[in-house]
Amino acid sequence: MKALYKLILLLLIVATPFAADAQKKKSKAQLEREKKENLTRIREASRILKQTKAQKEASIGQLNAIKEKITVQKGVISNISREINYIESDVQETEGIVGALQADLEKLKAEYADMIYAASKSSSNYNKLMFLFAAESFNQLVMRMRYLNQYSEARQKQVEQINKVQAVLSGQLDILEQKKREKKNLLTIQLTETKNLQNLKSQQDSVISRLSKQEQNLQREVAQRQQAVKKLDNLIADIVREEIARAARAARAAGNKTSGSNKVTLTPETALISSSFAGNKGRLAWPVERGFISQRFGRHNHPVLKGVVVENKGIDIQTAQGAAARAIFEGKVVTVASVPGMNNIVMIQHGEYFTVYAKLKTVSVQTGQTVKLKQSIGTVYTNSDGTTELQFQVWKNSSTLNPQSWISPK
């Protein structure tokens, strides 16, 4: 009966949801979410890439869109690899269960064969009667009758257990075959996506090659951008100083102490907004509904020009033509201005924090206006290359911050 006990344990293993299985389901659900997010990002990047191609044969905007697609494509392939690993783990686990079931089935059949053989020796009614009448007492007679009944029931239960194991084994074999088909399909998809990645890298190399032949134009664009960035930085710094001075004057007029010459003096209301803004770090809304970061914060090498380093006080977000720029948090508009090379800009104050939205084609807010979360403040400008790109900055008093650390991850 050892096989029977092992069978019961095995059936419990098959039927009971372990914490590891729950973790696998959670991980698979995460993979599915990542897959959907990657598909959305690829569609967005493809649309943006198509718009840039329509205007010019090769541009930095086009190169950025291809790079975004390459990044997402790598994520797609990684996602598939992880999914294959999960399926491979399931296959190995199912193969283990199938092997154990097959072994127990053989033992159950062997035990049943022994029962049948033993029963055949005393299968006649005469032998059974002789076995009963040979009892030395009435109690022994009752015990022998009970033994014969139990032996008959044991054989019937053995048949039932054999049928049950065969049913479970058949189900596990079906699951195993399904998992193997899933793995085969994923390997085919992975091969296709890897080819797509190689095609994207070839496109990237081609665009870089064509852009390299436009070195003088690119050098001029870099110089123009540097001039525009400097003007924007100076404008923002002036506005921040003015706001610090204005808040200090208002505090003194109200008989309150100021917070210092390089910080905005906060009222209870603005202190609450400032605290709320800081408390939402890493979860703030994007300044556009869709798009990708085409140039990151800080110093980095130019994507084409060798030896040229560019510095970004914010981040550039490439988006679709006609996209609306929106406030990432509630606040007050402190400036609406125009800067050559940066087009229209809007600066919004959130207590001691400031957000800057540059490269706007149109503006739909006014200085002094209070704006709400995700309220449209204008539309993003599209340049002659067909690139629609927003310059976005975050400041705390007179210090620049990395906006990517403040907005929610895509």
Tab-separated table of C-alpha atoms in Angstrom:
chain	number	residue	atom	x	y	z
A	1	MET	CA	0.000	0.000	0.000
A	2	LYS	CA	3.044	2.265	-0.059
A	3	ALA	CA	2.189	3.314	-3.591
A	4	LEU	CA	-1.258	4.364	-2.384
A	5	TYR	CA	0.191	6.693	0.235
A	6	LYS	CA	2.619	8.172	-2.297
A	7	LEU	CA	-0.279	8.666	-4.690
A	8	ILE	CA	-2.259	10.651	-2.114
A	9	LEU	CA	0.782	12.867	-1.478
A	10	LEU	CA	1.354	13.364	-5.195
A	11	LEU	CA	-2.255	14.313	-5.813
A	12	LEU	CA	-1.965	16.897	-3.056
A	13	ILE	CA	1.161	18.319	-4.736
A	14	VAL	CA	-0.650	18.612	-8.082
A	15	ALA	CA	-3.776	20.166	-6.584
A	16	THR	CA	-2.360	22.509	-3.924
A	17	PRO	CA	-1.399	26.097	-5.020
A	18	PHE	CA	2.010	26.771	-3.490
A	19	ALA	CA	3.445	30.223	-2.807
A	20	ALA	CA	5.971	29.607	-5.603
A	21	ASP	CA	3.126	29.040	-8.080
A	22	ALA	CA	1.461	32.255	-6.912
A	23	GLN	CA	4.762	34.080	-7.400
A	24	LYS	CA	5.049	32.631	-10.904
A	25	LYS	CA	1.553	33.829	-11.759
A	26	LYS	CA	2.417	37.274	-10.432
A	27	SER	CA	5.626	37.350	-12.462
A	28	LYS	CA	3.813	36.201	-15.588
A	29	ALA	CA	1.192	38.909	-15.079
A	30	GLN	CA	4.026	41.444	-14.794
A	31	LEU	CA	5.527	40.121	-18.032
A	32	GLU	CA	2.162	40.528	-19.740
A	33	ARG	CA	1.909	44.145	-18.535
A	34	GLU	CA	5.442	44.860	-19.729
A	35	LYS	CA	4.605	43.326	-23.104
A	36	LYS	CA	1.591	45.613	-23.540
A	37	GLU	CA	3.617	48.664	-22.426
A	38	ASN	CA	6.396	47.822	-24.882
A	39	LEU	CA	3.928	47.427	-27.745
A	40	THR	CA	2.445	50.839	-26.894
A	41	ARG	CA	5.903	52.460	-26.799
A	42	ILE	CA	6.857	50.882	-30.139
A	43	ARG	CA	3.669	52.186	-31.749
A	44	GLU	CA	4.319	55.694	-30.395
A	45	ALA	CA	7.965	55.681	-31.515
A	46	SER	CA	6.957	54.356	-34.951
A	47	ARG	CA	4.423	57.149	-35.384
A	48	ILE	CA	6.956	59.776	-34.335
A	49	LEU	CA	9.606	58.246	-36.620
A	50	LYS	CA	7.194	58.328	-39.560
A	51	GLN	CA	6.506	62.028	-38.980
A	52	THR	CA	10.219	62.899	-38.868
A	53	LYS	CA	10.919	60.887	-42.031
A	54	ALA	CA	8.190	62.764	-43.870
A	55	GLN	CA	10.052	66.066	-43.458
A	56	LYS	CA	13.702	65.175	-43.923
A	57	GLU	CA	15.805	62.241	-45.067
A	58	ALA	CA	17.921	62.190	-41.896
A	59	SER	CA	17.691	64.196	-38.682
A	60	ILE	CA	18.586	63.976	-35.002
A	61	GLY	CA	14.878	63.576	-34.245
A	62	GLN	CA	14.729	60.595	-36.577
A	63	LEU	CA	17.832	59.117	-34.936
A	64	ASN	CA	16.298	59.585	-31.465
A	65	ALA	CA	13.104	57.807	-32.533
A	66	ILE	CA	15.097	54.847	-33.882
A	67	LYS	CA	17.114	54.690	-30.646
A	68	GLU	CA	13.886	54.614	-28.655
A	69	LYS	CA	12.607	51.739	-30.795
A	70	ILE	CA	15.891	49.859	-30.276
A	71	THR	CA	15.642	50.309	-26.503
A	72	VAL	CA	12.066	49.056	-26.442
A	73	GLN	CA	12.874	46.219	-28.866
A	74	LYS	CA	15.586	44.996	-26.488
A	75	GLY	CA	12.962	45.053	-23.748
A	76	VAL	CA	10.630	42.969	-25.928
A	77	ILE	CA	13.334	40.334	-26.494
A	78	SER	CA	14.234	40.300	-22.792
A	79	ASN	CA	10.553	39.895	-21.952
A	80	ILE	CA	10.274	36.896	-24.293
A	81	SER	CA	13.419	35.318	-22.816
A	82	ARG	CA	12.005	35.594	-19.304
A	83	GLU	CA	8.716	34.109	-20.490
A	84	ILE	CA	10.585	31.192	-22.088
A	85	ASN	CA	12.444	30.613	-18.816
A	86	TYR	CA	9.158	30.466	-16.916
A	87	ILE	CA	7.723	27.980	-19.407
A	88	GLU	CA	10.902	25.880	-19.271
A	89	SER	CA	10.565	25.789	-15.482
A	90	ASP	CA	6.921	24.700	-15.862
A	91	VAL	CA	7.944	22.005	-18.357
A	92	GLN	CA	10.569	20.586	-15.996
A	93	GLU	CA	8.121	20.646	-13.098
A	94	THR	CA	5.398	18.943	-15.156
A	95	GLU	CA	7.855	16.337	-16.442
A	96	GLY	CA	8.738	15.550	-12.814
A	97	ILE	CA	5.071	15.119	-11.930
A	98	VAL	CA	4.484	12.920	-15.000
A	99	GLY	CA	7.457	10.723	-14.110
A	100	ALA	CA	6.266	10.299	-10.524
A	101	LEU	CA	2.720	9.504	-11.669
A	102	GLN	CA	3.956	6.931	-14.158
A	103	ALA	CA	6.089	5.237	-11.478
A	104	ASP	CA	3.219	5.147	-8.993
A	105	LEU	CA	0.856	3.856	-11.649
A	106	GLU	CA	3.190	0.928	-12.301
A	107	LYS	CA	3.369	0.153	-8.581
A	108	LEU	CA	-0.406	0.340	-8.205
A	109	LYS	CA	-0.839	-2.028	-11.134
A	110	ALA	CA	1.753	-4.407	-9.683
A	111	GLU	CA	-0.020	-4.397	-6.303
A	112	TYR	CA	-3.337	-5.037	-8.017
A	113	ALA	CA	-1.832	-7.941	-9.952
A	114	ASP	CA	-0.638	-9.449	-6.669
A	115	MET	CA	-4.156	-9.104	-5.257
A	116	ILE	CA	-5.697	-10.795	-8.279
A	117	TYR	CA	-3.165	-13.632	-8.087
A	118	ALA	CA	-3.838	-14.155	-4.391
A	119	ALA	CA	-7.575	-14.031	-4.978
A	120	SER	CA	-7.361	-16.583	-7.801
A	121	LYS	CA	-6.003	-19.184	-5.388
A	122	SER	CA	-9.130	-18.965	-3.333
A	123	SER	CA	-11.565	-17.873	-5.963
A	124	SER	CA	-13.956	-20.813	-5.637
A	125	ASN	CA	-16.883	-20.690	-3.243
A	126	TYR	CA	-15.706	-24.016	-1.800
A	127	ASN	CA	-12.350	-22.572	-0.753
A	128	LYS	CA	-14.045	-19.550	0.808
A	129	LEU	CA	-16.449	-21.808	2.753
A	130	MET	CA	-13.587	-24.010	3.901
A	131	PHE	CA	-11.714	-20.862	5.041
A	132	LEU	CA	-14.762	-19.755	7.047
A	133	PHE	CA	-15.701	-23.152	8.542
A	134	ALA	CA	-12.131	-23.754	9.619
A	135	ALA	CA	-12.592	-21.031	12.207
A	136	GLU	CA	-12.101	-22.263	15.756
A	137	SER	CA	-14.655	-19.895	17.296
A	138	PHE	CA	-17.591	-17.727	16.391
A	139	ASN	CA	-15.498	-14.562	16.832
A	140	GLN	CA	-12.848	-15.952	14.507
A	141	LEU	CA	-15.584	-16.731	11.956
A	142	VAL	CA	-16.804	-13.123	12.097
A	143	MET	CA	-13.229	-11.824	11.726
A	144	ARG	CA	-12.633	-14.061	8.674
A	145	MET	CA	-15.856	-12.875	7.043
A	146	ARG	CA	-14.834	-9.281	7.701
A	147	TYR	CA	-11.374	-9.946	6.217
A	148	LEU	CA	-12.890	-11.351	2.999
A	149	ASN	CA	-15.133	-8.285	2.648
A	150	GLN	CA	-12.246	-5.858	3.313
A	151	TYR	CA	-10.031	-7.695	0.836
A	152	SER	CA	-12.725	-7.363	-1.830
A	153	GLU	CA	-13.170	-3.655	-1.028
A	154	ALA	CA	-9.380	-3.122	-1.157
A	155	ARG	CA	-9.253	-4.544	-4.660
A	156	GLN	CA	-12.095	-2.237	-5.736
A	157	LYS	CA	-10.319	0.800	-4.218
A	158	GLN	CA	-7.121	-0.213	-5.958
A	159	VAL	CA	-8.987	-0.139	-9.290
A	160	GLU	CA	-10.395	3.287	-8.446
A	161	GLN	CA	-6.920	4.619	-7.546
A	162	ILE	CA	-5.476	3.256	-10.787
A	163	ASN	CA	-8.207	5.013	-12.776
A	164	LYS	CA	-7.660	8.248	-10.831
A	165	VAL	CA	-3.909	8.217	-11.432
A	166	GLN	CA	-4.438	7.500	-15.127
A	167	ALA	CA	-6.801	10.502	-15.380
A	168	VAL	CA	-4.357	12.834	-13.606
A	169	LEU	CA	-1.478	11.516	-15.714
A	170	SER	CA	-3.441	12.136	-18.910
A	171	GLY	CA	-4.155	15.738	-17.807
A	172	GLN	CA	-0.506	16.381	-16.958
A	173	LEU	CA	0.600	15.002	-20.319
A	174	ASP	CA	-1.811	17.413	-22.052
A	175	ILE	CA	-0.394	20.317	-20.003
A	176	LEU	CA	3.147	19.239	-20.878
A	177	GLU	CA	2.362	19.162	-24.579
A	178	GLN	CA	0.728	22.598	-24.377
A	179	LYS	CA	3.757	24.090	-22.601
A	180	LYS	CA	6.092	22.656	-25.224
A	181	ARG	CA	3.995	24.224	-27.992
A	182	GLU	CA	4.056	27.583	-26.179
A	183	LYS	CA	7.834	27.404	-25.866
A	184	LYS	CA	8.229	26.566	-29.558
A	185	ASN	CA	6.006	29.510	-30.559
A	186	LEU	CA	7.912	31.905	-28.289
A	187	LEU	CA	11.251	30.783	-29.720
A	188	THR	CA	9.919	31.564	-33.204
A	189	ILE	CA	8.705	35.001	-32.063
A	190	GLN	CA	12.044	35.664	-30.343
A	191	LEU	CA	13.881	34.917	-33.580
A	192	THR	CA	11.627	37.337	-35.482
A	193	GLU	CA	12.069	40.096	-32.875
A	194	THR	CA	15.851	39.611	-32.924
A	195	LYS	CA	15.810	40.123	-36.689
A	196	ASN	CA	13.716	43.266	-36.175
A	197	LEU	CA	16.336	44.529	-33.704
A	198	GLN	CA	19.109	43.963	-36.236
A	199	ASN	CA	17.102	45.885	-38.854
A	200	LEU	CA	16.665	48.792	-36.445
A	201	LYS	CA	20.391	48.851	-35.715
A	202	SER	CA	21.061	48.933	-39.454
A	203	GLN	CA	18.658	51.882	-39.800
A	204	GLN	CA	20.438	53.626	-36.936
A	205	ASP	CA	23.847	53.117	-38.571
A	206	SER	CA	22.479	54.420	-41.866
A	207	VAL	CA	21.046	57.590	-40.294
A	208	ILE	CA	24.273	58.230	-38.344
A	209	SER	CA	26.263	57.785	-41.556
A	210	ARG	CA	24.089	60.293	-43.414
A	211	LEU	CA	24.136	62.751	-40.519
A	212	SER	CA	27.938	62.510	-40.324
A	213	LYS	CA	28.062	64.023	-43.813
A	214	GLN	CA	26.178	67.060	-42.462
A	215	GLU	CA	28.793	67.907	-39.843
A	216	GLN	CA	28.811	71.640	-40.521
A	217	ASN	CA	25.027	71.867	-40.217
A	218	LEU	CA	25.116	69.850	-36.993
A	219	GLN	CA	27.883	72.030	-35.553
A	220	ARG	CA	25.791	75.091	-36.333
A	221	GLU	CA	22.716	73.513	-34.709
A	222	VAL	CA	24.718	72.722	-31.549
A	223	ALA	CA	26.022	76.305	-31.349
A	224	GLN	CA	22.516	77.721	-31.855
A	225	ARG	CA	21.116	75.433	-29.183
A	226	GLN	CA	23.824	76.445	-26.725
A	227	GLN	CA	22.982	80.105	-27.263
A	228	ALA	CA	19.268	79.405	-26.824
A	229	VAL	CA	19.899	77.343	-23.677
A	230	LYS	CA	22.021	80.120	-22.180
A	231	LYS	CA	19.304	82.697	-22.813
A	232	LEU	CA	16.690	80.399	-21.303
A	233	ASP	CA	18.856	79.696	-18.238
A	234	ASN	CA	19.425	83.412	-17.689
A	235	LEU	CA	15.709	84.129	-18.022
A	236	ILE	CA	14.772	81.394	-15.548
A	237	ALA	CA	17.449	82.499	-13.059
A	238	ASP	CA	16.170	86.100	-13.253
A	239	ILE	CA	12.578	84.981	-12.689
A	240	VAL	CA	13.543	82.821	-9.706
A	241	ARG	CA	15.485	85.712	-8.139
A	242	GLU	CA	12.533	88.027	-8.696
A	243	GLU	CA	10.158	85.535	-7.096
A	244	ILE	CA	12.482	85.054	-4.101
A	245	ALA	CA	12.692	88.830	-3.649
A	246	ARG	CA	8.944	89.324	-4.108
A	247	ALA	CA	8.079	86.614	-1.565
A	248	ALA	CA	10.572	88.092	0.914
A	249	ARG	CA	9.033	91.588	0.554
A	250	ALA	CA	5.545	90.168	1.060
A	251	ALA	CA	6.670	88.307	4.179
A	252	ARG	CA	8.310	91.393	5.684
A	253	ALA	CA	5.232	93.457	4.934
A	254	ALA	CA	3.171	90.890	6.846
A	255	GLY	CA	5.607	91.012	9.752
A	256	ASN	CA	6.966	87.500	9.114
A	257	LYS	CA	10.559	86.325	8.983
A	258	THR	CA	12.107	85.538	5.602
A	259	SER	CA	13.652	82.158	4.804
A	260	GLY	CA	16.896	83.587	3.373
A	261	SER	CA	18.137	85.390	0.294
A	262	ASN	CA	18.382	82.286	-1.931
A	263	LYS	CA	15.078	80.610	-1.054
A	264	VAL	CA	11.444	81.396	-1.697
A	265	THR	CA	9.715	82.519	1.506
A	266	LEU	CA	6.668	80.291	1.791
A	267	THR	CA	3.232	81.147	3.106
A	268	PRO	CA	1.235	78.356	4.765
A	269	GLU	CA	-0.608	77.824	1.465
A	270	THR	CA	2.497	77.708	-0.754
A	271	ALA	CA	4.308	75.573	1.838
A	272	LEU	CA	1.534	72.987	1.514
A	273	ILE	CA	1.836	72.958	-2.303
A	274	SER	CA	5.620	72.732	-2.069
A	275	SER	CA	5.434	69.826	0.365
A	276	SER	CA	2.882	68.019	-1.789
A	277	PHE	CA	5.027	68.515	-4.906
A	278	ALA	CA	8.075	67.083	-3.104
A	279	GLY	CA	6.024	64.210	-1.699
A	280	ASN	CA	5.049	63.125	-5.198
A	281	LYS	CA	8.636	62.813	-6.438
A	282	GLY	CA	8.865	59.963	-8.929
A	283	ARG	CA	5.078	59.938	-9.427
A	284	LEU	CA	4.412	63.310	-11.082
A	285	ALA	CA	2.568	63.402	-14.394
A	286	TRP	CA	4.403	63.652	-17.712
A	287	PRO	CA	4.308	67.089	-19.376
A	288	VAL	CA	2.938	65.396	-22.523
A	289	GLU	CA	0.516	62.498	-22.712
A	290	ARG	CA	2.696	60.396	-25.031
A	291	GLY	CA	6.326	60.455	-26.045
A	292	PHE	CA	9.820	59.434	-25.007
A	293	ILE	CA	12.880	61.119	-23.523
A	294	SER	CA	15.076	62.011	-26.490
A	295	GLN	CA	17.791	63.830	-24.533
A	296	ARG	CA	18.505	63.253	-20.863
A	297	PHE	CA	19.549	65.567	-18.058
A	298	GLY	CA	23.194	66.571	-17.596
A	299	ARG	CA	26.301	66.320	-19.756
A	300	HIS	CA	26.597	63.670	-22.464
A	301	ASN	CA	28.209	63.093	-25.833
A	302	HIS	CA	26.535	64.333	-28.984
A	303	PRO	CA	24.862	61.380	-30.773
A	304	VAL	CA	26.798	62.020	-34.005
A	305	LEU	CA	29.582	64.590	-33.562
A	306	LYS	CA	32.685	63.037	-32.032
A	307	GLY	CA	34.283	64.929	-29.163
A	308	VAL	CA	31.296	67.251	-28.767
A	309	VAL	CA	29.679	67.286	-25.328
A	310	VAL	CA	26.272	68.850	-24.775
A	311	GLU	CA	24.696	69.824	-21.470
A	312	ASN	CA	21.008	69.715	-20.728
A	313	LYS	CA	19.513	71.543	-17.739
A	314	GLY	CA	16.336	69.521	-18.202
A	315	ILE	CA	15.134	66.742	-20.492
A	316	ASP	CA	13.861	66.809	-24.060
A	317	ILE	CA	10.720	64.794	-24.724
A	318	GLN	CA	9.926	63.889	-28.321
A	319	THR	CA	6.247	63.530	-29.063
A	320	ALA	CA	3.732	63.559	-31.919
A	321	GLN	CA	2.870	66.613	-33.986
A	322	GLY	CA	0.143	68.744	-32.437
A	323	ALA	CA	0.694	67.282	-28.948
A	324	ALA	CA	-0.437	69.368	-26.002
A	325	ALA	CA	1.938	70.349	-23.211
A	326	ARG	CA	0.373	70.057	-19.758
A	327	ALA	CA	1.139	71.051	-16.186
A	328	ILE	CA	2.645	68.196	-14.203
A	329	PHE	CA	1.218	69.576	-10.931
A	330	GLU	CA	-1.051	72.334	-9.709
A	331	GLY	CA	0.610	75.735	-9.417
A	332	LYS	CA	0.731	79.364	-10.534
A	333	VAL	CA	2.033	80.594	-13.887
A	334	VAL	CA	4.859	83.030	-13.123
A	335	THR	CA	6.086	83.640	-16.677
A	336	VAL	CA	4.970	83.374	-20.280
A	337	ALA	CA	7.788	84.453	-22.579
A	338	SER	CA	9.543	83.835	-25.874
A	339	VAL	CA	13.213	82.851	-26.237
A	340	PRO	CA	14.906	82.590	-29.671
A	341	GLY	CA	15.659	78.933	-30.349
A	342	MET	CA	13.294	77.805	-27.587
A	343	ASN	CA	10.144	79.401	-28.972
A	344	ASN	CA	7.474	80.087	-26.353
A	345	ILE	CA	8.031	79.082	-22.739
A	346	VAL	CA	5.790	78.745	-19.695
A	347	MET	CA	7.109	78.682	-16.135
A	348	ILE	CA	4.907	77.433	-13.298
A	349	GLN	CA	5.609	77.819	-9.583
A	350	HIS	CA	4.784	75.087	-7.041
A	351	GLY	CA	5.885	76.658	-3.758
A	352	GLU	CA	9.683	76.614	-3.789
A	353	TYR	CA	9.675	74.411	-6.917
A	354	PHE	CA	9.395	75.600	-10.526
A	355	THR	CA	8.640	73.695	-13.733
A	356	VAL	CA	9.604	75.054	-17.145
A	357	TYR	CA	8.015	74.108	-20.471
A	358	ALA	CA	9.942	75.337	-23.531
A	359	LYS	CA	9.693	74.850	-27.323
A	360	LEU	CA	5.979	75.612	-27.352
A	361	LYS	CA	4.231	76.590	-30.564
A	362	THR	CA	1.206	78.093	-28.832
A	363	VAL	CA	0.428	79.060	-25.228
A	364	SER	CA	-3.033	78.854	-23.663
A	365	VAL	CA	-2.327	80.283	-20.170
A	366	GLN	CA	-1.417	83.694	-18.773
A	367	THR	CA	0.971	85.001	-16.131
A	368	GLY	CA	-0.625	84.861	-12.672
A	369	GLN	CA	-3.080	82.155	-13.697
A	370	THR	CA	-3.564	79.154	-11.413
A	371	VAL	CA	-3.381	75.834	-13.271
A	372	LYS	CA	-4.490	72.357	-12.295
A	373	LEU	CA	-2.805	68.979	-12.684
A	374	LYS	CA	-2.598	67.922	-16.377
A	375	GLN	CA	-4.169	71.186	-17.538
A	376	SER	CA	-3.132	72.034	-21.095
A	377	ILE	CA	-0.803	75.039	-21.231
A	378	GLY	CA	-0.141	75.047	-24.997
A	379	THR	CA	1.019	72.916	-27.933
A	380	VAL	CA	4.515	71.625	-28.659
A	381	TYR	CA	6.455	73.160	-31.566
A	382	THR	CA	7.430	71.068	-34.614
A	383	ASN	CA	10.669	72.175	-36.299
A	384	SER	CA	11.610	72.068	-39.995
A	385	ASP	CA	12.979	68.529	-39.592
A	386	GLY	CA	9.549	67.316	-38.517
A	387	THR	CA	10.706	66.819	-34.920
A	388	THR	CA	8.181	67.706	-32.204
A	389	GLU	CA	10.128	68.105	-28.987
A	390	LEU	CA	9.437	69.675	-25.599
A	391	GLN	CA	12.223	71.002	-23.349
A	392	PHE	CA	11.178	70.388	-19.754
A	393	GLN	CA	12.969	71.523	-16.594
A	394	VAL	CA	12.468	71.286	-12.827
A	395	TRP	CA	14.031	73.785	-10.402
A	396	LYS	CA	14.110	74.065	-6.624
A	397	ASN	CA	14.682	77.714	-5.881
A	398	SER	CA	17.813	78.531	-7.925
A	399	SER	CA	19.029	74.928	-8.410
A	400	THR	CA	18.238	72.684	-11.387
A	401	LEU	CA	16.992	69.139	-10.729
A	402	ASN	CA	16.841	66.047	-12.914
A	403	PRO	CA	13.225	65.990	-14.169
A	404	GLN	CA	13.411	62.265	-14.886
A	405	SER	CA	13.674	61.632	-11.141
A	406	TRP	CA	10.430	63.516	-10.569
A	407	ILE	CA	8.047	62.293	-13.270
A	408	SER	CA	6.604	58.773	-13.160
A	409	PRO	CA	8.446	56.084	-15.127
A	410	LYS	CA	6.856	55.107	-18.417
